[in-house]
C-alpha cells in the first residue's frame, strides 16, 4: 500500500484593515490624548499649564478634524457611511462608534471655540491675517467659563467613548489571539496619551523657535510616566504568554515568536520606549527628540498591531507578506492624509499663531 501524501496549501489573503485604519486610530488617539493634556490649564487652571494646554487643544483639534476622513476612506465605499445610522446594530462596536465620534467632535469643537475666542478677538484687533474671519469666529471674544467647562465635559464623555470603542472593537476579534486581549485597549490609550504629549512638545518646541523650558519639563515628566506604564503593560502581556496562565496570550506569543520580523519589531518597540523614558527622565529639555519618539511609538504600535497582526494567518502555516502599495490604499493615502493635516494646521495657526496661544501668561478661557 502506497503511503498517503498530504499537501498543505497556504492561501495568501489580502489585509482587510488597510493603512487607512492605522491612520484613523493614530490620529483619533493623538486627538483625545492631546485633549486630555489640555485640561489642566484650561479647565482646572493649574499654574504653568496655560500655554501647554492651549497648544495641546490645537493639536487635538487638528488631529480630530483629520481622523474622520481616514475613517471614511477605510470604509471602501465612503458614501455608505449613513448606513451606520440607518441600520444601527447594537451588537457592533463599530456601529456604536458612528455615534460616539460626533459626540466627541462636537464637544471638542465647542470647547476649542470657547477657549480660543479671546485669542481670535485679539488677533482680529491687531489686524492679523484673515482678521475679518477671526472677528466673525470670535463672536465678541468674551470668556464664557461655565460654557467652556460644559463643552469640555461633553468632549470628555466623547473622548472616553471613542477610546473605549476603538480598543474594544479590535479586542473582540477572537480569531486573532494577538488582538484578543484586554491589555490592547489599555496600550492603545497609553500610547495615545504619550502621542498627545509628543505632539504638544513639538508645538511647544517651535513656539518662538525655542519653546517654554518649564512647559517642556512638565510634559517630559508626564511622558516618562506613560512610557513606564507602556513597558509594564507589555511586560504583563509577555508574562501571561510565557507562563501559560492565559491560553490566549500563550497562543498569541507562539504565533509571533518564530517570526524574525516580529522579533525585530519587539526589540525596536522596547528600545524606542526605553530611550524615550530615559530621555524624558534624564534630559527633559530635549523636547524635540522625545516628542518625535513618542509620535513614532504611537504610530509603530498601531501599524504593528493592525498590519503586522494581519500577516499572521488565522489558519494555515507561515506568514503573509504585506507590501505597502503606492496608490490611495497605501503610500499616497498616507501622504494625502498628512497633506490634509498640514492644510488644517496652516489654516488654524494663521488664525491662532503658535506664539500667541502658547504664551503661559496670555489670558485664555
Short mmCIF file of C-alpha atoms in Angstrom, two decimals:
data_model
loop_
_atom_site.label_atom_id
_atom_site.label_comp_id
_atom_site.label_asym_id
_atom_site.label_seq_id
_atom_site.Cartn_x
_atom_site.Cartn_y
_atom_site.Cartn_z
CA UNK A 1 0.00 0.00 0.00
CA UNK A 2 1.38 3.36 -1.00
CA UNK A 3 1.61 5.89 1.85
CA UNK A 4 -0.74 8.85 1.64
CA UNK A 5 0.74 12.11 0.51
CA UNK A 6 -0.70 15.16 2.22
CA UNK A 7 -0.03 18.51 0.62
CA UNK A 8 -0.64 21.66 2.63
CA UNK A 9 -1.54 24.71 0.62
CA UNK A 10 -1.37 28.08 2.34
CA UNK A 11 -3.57 30.66 0.65
CA UNK A 12 -2.36 34.24 0.95
CA UNK A 13 -5.07 36.73 1.82
CA UNK A 14 -5.22 40.48 1.40
CA UNK A 15 -5.35 42.55 4.57
CA UNK A 16 -8.86 43.69 5.48
CA UNK A 17 -7.76 46.57 7.72
CA UNK A 18 -5.84 48.88 5.38
CA UNK A 19 -3.37 51.66 6.27
CA UNK A 20 -6.41 53.95 6.36
CA UNK A 21 -7.37 52.22 9.63
CA UNK A 22 -3.89 52.76 11.06
CA UNK A 23 -4.13 56.45 10.20
CA UNK A 24 -7.55 56.78 11.81
CA UNK A 25 -6.57 55.02 15.04
CA UNK A 26 -3.35 57.04 15.15
CA UNK A 27 -4.98 60.44 14.58
CA UNK A 28 -8.02 59.92 16.80
CA UNK A 29 -5.71 58.64 19.54
CA UNK A 30 -3.50 61.72 19.24
CA UNK A 31 -6.62 63.87 19.34
CA UNK A 32 -8.11 62.54 22.56
CA UNK A 33 -4.63 62.22 24.08
CA UNK A 34 -3.86 65.88 23.36
CA UNK A 35 -7.36 66.85 24.54
CA UNK A 36 -6.57 65.31 27.95
CA UNK A 37 -3.33 67.31 28.07
CA UNK A 38 -5.38 70.50 27.54
CA UNK A 39 -7.50 70.03 30.67
CA UNK A 40 -5.06 71.04 33.46
CA UNK A 41 -4.58 74.57 32.15
CA UNK A 42 -7.91 75.39 30.53
CA UNK A 43 -10.39 73.60 32.79
CA UNK A 44 -8.58 73.16 36.12
CA UNK A 45 -6.43 76.29 35.69
CA UNK A 46 -3.27 74.79 37.12
CA UNK A 47 -0.44 77.34 37.22
CA UNK A 48 2.14 76.94 34.48
CA UNK A 49 -0.11 74.81 32.28
CA UNK A 50 -1.98 77.57 30.41
CA UNK A 51 0.25 77.74 27.35
CA UNK A 52 0.75 73.97 27.21
CA UNK A 53 -2.98 73.37 27.37
CA UNK A 54 -3.80 75.73 24.51
CA UNK A 55 -1.13 74.13 22.33
CA UNK A 56 -2.49 70.68 23.24
CA UNK A 57 -6.02 71.78 22.36
CA UNK A 58 -4.81 72.98 18.96
CA UNK A 59 -3.17 69.58 18.41
CA UNK A 60 -6.36 67.80 19.45
CA UNK A 61 -8.43 69.91 17.05
CA UNK A 62 -6.18 69.39 14.00
CA UNK A 63 -5.97 65.62 14.54
CA UNK A 64 -9.66 65.33 15.44
CA UNK A 65 -10.76 67.04 12.23
CA UNK A 66 -8.43 64.92 10.09
CA UNK A 67 -9.16 61.49 11.61
CA UNK A 68 -12.75 61.04 10.28
CA UNK A 69 -11.53 61.47 6.70
CA UNK A 70 -9.22 58.47 7.10
CA UNK A 71 -12.09 56.53 8.68
CA UNK A 72 -14.43 57.29 5.75
CA UNK A 73 -11.75 56.18 3.29
CA UNK A 74 -11.32 52.92 5.23
CA UNK A 75 -14.99 52.06 4.61
CA UNK A 76 -14.02 51.31 0.96
CA UNK A 77 -17.30 52.96 -0.10
CA UNK A 78 -17.30 56.19 1.92
CA UNK A 79 -20.68 57.26 0.56
CA UNK A 80 -22.31 54.48 2.58
CA UNK A 81 -21.35 55.90 5.97
CA UNK A 82 -25.00 56.79 6.54
CA UNK A 83 -25.76 53.06 6.73
CA UNK A 84 -24.34 53.11 10.26
CA UNK A 85 -27.19 55.41 11.24
CA UNK A 86 -29.94 53.95 9.06
CA UNK A 87 -29.15 50.35 10.04
CA UNK A 88 -27.91 50.60 13.61
CA UNK A 89 -26.55 47.31 15.02
CA UNK A 90 -26.42 47.32 18.83
CA UNK A 91 -24.08 44.33 18.91
CA UNK A 92 -21.44 46.13 16.79
CA UNK A 93 -18.93 48.43 18.46
CA UNK A 94 -18.20 49.96 15.07
CA UNK A 95 -21.88 50.87 14.81
CA UNK A 96 -21.73 52.48 18.25
CA UNK A 97 -18.59 54.33 17.19
CA UNK A 98 -20.56 56.11 14.46
CA UNK A 99 -22.45 57.84 17.30
CA UNK A 100 -19.50 58.26 19.67
CA UNK A 101 -17.33 60.15 17.17
CA UNK A 102 -19.84 63.02 16.61
CA UNK A 103 -20.26 63.37 20.39
CA UNK A 104 -16.52 63.79 20.81
CA UNK A 105 -16.00 66.11 17.84
CA UNK A 106 -18.98 68.30 18.76
CA UNK A 107 -17.68 68.72 22.30
CA UNK A 108 -14.10 69.26 21.08
CA UNK A 109 -15.04 71.94 18.53
CA UNK A 110 -17.22 73.81 21.03
CA UNK A 111 -14.51 73.53 23.69
CA UNK A 112 -11.84 74.81 21.28
CA UNK A 113 -14.03 77.68 20.06
CA UNK A 114 -14.81 78.85 23.59
CA UNK A 115 -11.16 78.52 24.65
CA UNK A 116 -9.80 80.41 21.62
CA UNK A 117 -12.41 83.18 21.35
CA UNK A 118 -10.34 85.76 23.26
CA UNK A 119 -7.25 84.95 21.16
CA UNK A 120 -9.26 85.24 17.95
CA UNK A 121 -10.58 88.64 19.03
CA UNK A 122 -7.07 89.92 19.83
CA UNK A 123 -5.80 88.59 16.51
CA UNK A 124 -8.57 90.50 14.70
CA UNK A 125 -7.99 93.70 16.70
CA UNK A 126 -4.28 93.65 15.86
CA UNK A 127 -5.01 93.26 12.15
CA UNK A 128 -3.51 89.82 11.73
CA UNK A 129 -4.03 87.57 8.74
CA UNK A 130 -7.66 86.73 7.99
CA UNK A 131 -8.65 89.34 10.58
CA UNK A 132 -12.20 89.54 9.25
CA UNK A 133 -12.75 85.81 9.58
CA UNK A 134 -11.16 85.80 13.02
CA UNK A 135 -13.51 88.58 14.16
CA UNK A 136 -16.57 86.65 12.99
CA UNK A 137 -15.38 83.45 14.65
CA UNK A 138 -14.59 85.28 17.90
CA UNK A 139 -18.21 86.47 18.11
CA UNK A 140 -17.31 89.18 20.56
CA UNK A 141 -14.33 87.39 22.07
CA UNK A 142 -15.80 87.16 25.55
CA UNK A 143 -14.76 84.49 28.01
CA UNK A 144 -17.51 82.02 28.90
CA UNK A 145 -16.19 79.96 31.78
CA UNK A 146 -19.31 77.92 32.50
CA UNK A 147 -19.92 77.18 28.83
CA UNK A 148 -16.27 76.14 28.36
CA UNK A 149 -16.43 73.69 31.27
CA UNK A 150 -19.69 72.23 29.92
CA UNK A 151 -18.17 71.80 26.44
CA UNK A 152 -15.05 70.24 27.93
CA UNK A 153 -17.23 67.79 29.85
CA UNK A 154 -19.08 66.82 26.66
CA UNK A 155 -15.74 66.32 24.91
CA UNK A 156 -14.52 64.22 27.86
CA UNK A 157 -17.52 61.91 27.60
CA UNK A 158 -16.96 61.62 23.86
CA UNK A 159 -13.22 61.02 24.28
CA UNK A 160 -13.84 58.26 26.82
CA UNK A 161 -16.36 56.60 24.49
CA UNK A 162 -14.02 56.86 21.50
CA UNK A 163 -11.10 55.44 23.49
CA UNK A 164 -13.33 52.60 24.66
CA UNK A 165 -14.79 51.64 21.29
CA UNK A 166 -11.51 51.88 19.33
CA UNK A 167 -9.91 49.46 21.77
CA UNK A 168 -12.78 47.07 22.31
CA UNK A 169 -13.73 46.64 18.64
CA UNK A 170 -10.24 45.25 17.97
CA UNK A 171 -10.00 43.31 21.24
CA UNK A 172 -13.19 41.36 20.46
CA UNK A 173 -11.69 39.69 17.36
CA UNK A 174 -11.34 36.18 18.78
CA UNK A 175 -9.86 34.78 15.58
CA UNK A 176 -6.67 36.75 16.23
CA UNK A 177 -5.18 35.93 19.67
CA UNK A 178 -2.76 38.83 19.30
CA UNK A 179 -5.72 41.23 19.33
CA UNK A 180 -7.96 39.32 21.72
CA UNK A 181 -6.57 40.68 24.98
CA UNK A 182 -7.92 43.26 27.45
CA UNK A 183 -4.42 44.75 27.52
CA UNK A 184 -4.83 46.06 23.97
CA UNK A 185 -7.31 48.90 24.75
CA UNK A 186 -5.09 49.93 27.67
CA UNK A 187 -1.99 50.02 25.46
CA UNK A 188 -3.90 51.97 22.81
CA UNK A 189 -4.84 54.54 25.44
CA UNK A 190 -1.37 54.82 26.98
CA UNK A 191 0.36 55.28 23.62
CA UNK A 192 -2.34 57.75 22.51
CA UNK A 193 -1.75 59.86 25.61
CA UNK A 194 2.01 59.66 25.02
CA UNK A 195 1.47 60.74 21.42
CA UNK A 196 -0.64 63.67 22.62
CA UNK A 197 2.22 64.77 24.86
CA UNK A 198 4.65 64.24 21.99
CA UNK A 199 2.75 66.39 19.51
CA UNK A 200 2.27 69.12 22.12
CA UNK A 201 6.00 69.01 22.82
CA UNK A 202 6.70 69.60 19.13
CA UNK A 203 4.31 72.55 19.06
CA UNK A 204 5.94 73.92 22.20
CA UNK A 205 9.42 73.38 20.77
CA UNK A 206 8.70 75.58 17.77
CA UNK A 207 7.00 78.31 19.81
CA UNK A 208 9.13 81.37 19.00
CA UNK A 209 11.82 78.96 17.83
CA UNK A 210 12.69 77.54 21.26
CA UNK A 211 9.60 76.87 23.38
CA UNK A 212 8.89 77.18 27.09
CA UNK A 213 11.56 75.24 29.09
CA UNK A 214 9.32 74.80 32.14
CA UNK A 215 6.47 73.54 29.99
CA UNK A 216 8.82 71.11 28.27
CA UNK A 217 9.97 69.77 31.63
CA UNK A 218 6.41 69.27 32.88
CA UNK A 219 5.37 67.38 29.77
CA UNK A 220 8.57 65.34 29.73
CA UNK A 221 7.91 64.16 33.27
CA UNK A 222 4.35 63.16 32.37
CA UNK A 223 5.57 61.47 29.19
CA UNK A 224 8.08 59.43 31.19
CA UNK A 225 5.21 58.04 33.27
CA UNK A 226 3.34 56.93 30.13
CA UNK A 227 6.43 55.14 28.84
CA UNK A 228 6.84 53.31 32.13
CA UNK A 229 3.20 52.22 32.03
CA UNK A 230 3.60 51.07 28.41
CA UNK A 231 6.57 48.90 29.41
CA UNK A 232 4.60 47.45 32.33
CA UNK A 233 1.63 46.58 30.09
CA UNK A 234 3.95 44.93 27.57
CA UNK A 235 5.67 43.04 30.39
CA UNK A 236 2.34 41.74 31.70
CA UNK A 237 1.41 40.52 28.20
CA UNK A 238 4.75 38.72 27.84
CA UNK A 239 4.48 37.18 31.32
CA UNK A 240 0.99 35.85 30.60
CA UNK A 241 2.22 34.36 27.34
CA UNK A 242 5.34 32.72 28.81
CA UNK A 243 3.66 31.41 31.94
CA UNK A 244 0.73 29.84 30.13
CA UNK A 245 -1.70 31.29 32.67
CA UNK A 246 -3.70 32.69 29.76
CA UNK A 247 -4.15 30.32 26.79
CA UNK A 248 -4.98 33.25 24.52
CA UNK A 249 -1.78 35.11 25.36
CA UNK A 250 0.25 31.91 25.09
CA UNK A 251 -1.18 31.23 21.64
CA UNK A 252 -0.53 34.80 20.53
CA UNK A 253 3.09 34.58 21.69
CA UNK A 254 3.53 31.19 19.99
CA UNK A 255 2.25 32.65 16.71
CA UNK A 256 4.62 35.62 16.56
CA UNK A 257 7.70 34.36 18.42
CA UNK A 258 9.19 32.36 15.49
CA UNK A 259 8.99 35.34 13.12
CA UNK A 260 12.21 37.30 12.62
CA UNK A 261 10.16 40.37 11.66
CA UNK A 262 8.19 40.19 14.90
CA UNK A 263 11.35 39.69 16.93
CA UNK A 264 12.85 42.81 15.32
CA UNK A 265 9.65 44.77 15.91
CA UNK A 266 9.59 43.75 19.58
CA UNK A 267 13.20 44.78 20.16
CA UNK A 268 12.63 48.03 18.28
CA UNK A 269 9.49 48.86 20.27
CA UNK A 270 11.11 48.17 23.64
CA UNK A 271 14.25 50.11 22.70
CA UNK A 272 12.25 53.13 21.48
CA UNK A 273 10.16 53.14 24.66
CA UNK A 274 13.21 52.83 26.93
CA UNK A 275 15.07 55.59 25.07
CA UNK A 276 12.04 57.87 25.33
CA UNK A 277 11.71 57.10 29.05
CA UNK A 278 15.40 57.76 29.76
CA UNK A 279 15.50 60.98 27.75
CA UNK A 280 12.28 62.28 29.30
CA UNK A 281 13.58 61.45 32.78
CA UNK A 282 17.24 62.42 32.49
CA UNK A 283 17.08 65.12 29.81
CA UNK A 284 13.60 66.64 29.97
CA UNK A 285 14.76 69.65 27.99
CA UNK A 286 15.14 67.59 24.81
CA UNK A 287 11.54 68.25 23.76
CA UNK A 288 12.10 67.72 20.04
CA UNK A 289 13.68 64.27 20.42
CA UNK A 290 11.23 62.87 22.96
CA UNK A 291 8.28 64.37 21.10
CA UNK A 292 9.27 62.67 17.85
CA UNK A 293 9.98 59.39 19.67
CA UNK A 294 6.55 59.46 21.34
CA UNK A 295 4.81 60.03 18.00
CA UNK A 296 6.92 57.28 16.42
CA UNK A 297 5.93 54.80 19.13
CA UNK A 298 2.22 55.65 18.84
CA UNK A 299 2.32 55.07 15.06
CA UNK A 300 4.51 51.97 15.24
CA UNK A 301 2.29 50.31 17.83
CA UNK A 302 -0.81 50.69 15.66
CA UNK A 303 0.95 49.72 12.42
CA UNK A 304 2.40 46.60 14.04
CA UNK A 305 -0.93 45.57 15.59
CA UNK A 306 -3.08 46.14 12.51
CA UNK A 307 -0.82 45.41 9.54
CA UNK A 308 1.62 43.07 11.27
CA UNK A 309 -1.22 41.30 13.05
CA UNK A 310 -2.91 40.53 9.74
CA UNK A 311 0.30 38.96 8.43
CA UNK A 312 -0.29 36.15 10.94
CA UNK A 313 -2.76 33.74 9.27
CA UNK A 314 -5.89 32.75 11.17
CA UNK A 315 -5.41 29.22 9.82
CA UNK A 316 -2.50 27.66 7.99
CA UNK A 317 1.26 27.83 8.26
CA UNK A 318 3.82 30.55 7.72
CA UNK A 319 3.16 34.25 7.47
CA UNK A 320 1.58 36.53 4.91
CA UNK A 321 3.74 39.23 3.38
CA UNK A 322 2.33 42.75 3.12
CA UNK A 323 3.81 45.24 0.70
CA UNK A 324 2.71 48.85 1.06
CA UNK A 325 1.11 49.79 -2.27
CA UNK A 326 1.85 53.12 -3.92
CA UNK A 327 -1.78 54.07 -4.61
CA UNK A 328 -4.55 55.57 -2.46
CA UNK A 329 -4.82 52.43 -0.30
CA UNK A 330 -1.16 52.74 0.62
CA UNK A 331 1.54 55.40 0.38
CA UNK A 332 -0.48 58.02 -1.48
CA UNK A 333 -3.29 57.66 1.04
CA UNK A 334 -0.86 58.34 3.89
CA UNK A 335 0.59 61.32 2.04
CA UNK A 336 -2.91 62.64 1.32
CA UNK A 337 -3.94 62.42 4.97
CA UNK A 338 -0.72 64.14 6.01
CA UNK A 339 -1.45 66.86 3.44
CA UNK A 340 -4.92 67.42 4.90
CA UNK A 341 -3.43 67.61 8.42
CA UNK A 342 -0.89 70.20 7.25
CA UNK A 343 -3.62 72.23 5.50
CA UNK A 344 -5.77 72.35 8.64
CA UNK A 345 -2.73 73.20 10.75
CA UNK A 346 -1.80 76.10 8.46
CA UNK A 347 -5.35 77.47 8.45
CA UNK A 348 -5.74 77.23 12.23
CA UNK A 349 -2.31 78.66 13.03
CA UNK A 350 -2.95 81.54 10.62
CA UNK A 351 -5.93 82.47 12.78
CA UNK A 352 -4.23 81.37 16.01
CA UNK A 353 -0.44 81.84 15.73
CA UNK A 354 1.52 79.50 17.98
CA UNK A 355 3.43 82.33 19.61
CA UNK A 356 0.10 83.85 20.66
CA UNK A 357 -1.75 80.86 22.05
CA UNK A 358 1.31 79.24 23.61
CA UNK A 359 2.25 82.07 25.95
CA UNK A 360 1.69 80.97 29.53
CA UNK A 361 0.81 84.44 30.63
CA UNK A 362 -1.81 85.00 27.94
CA UNK A 363 -5.36 85.21 29.02
CA UNK A 364 -7.31 82.27 27.82
CA UNK A 365 -10.57 80.78 28.76
#
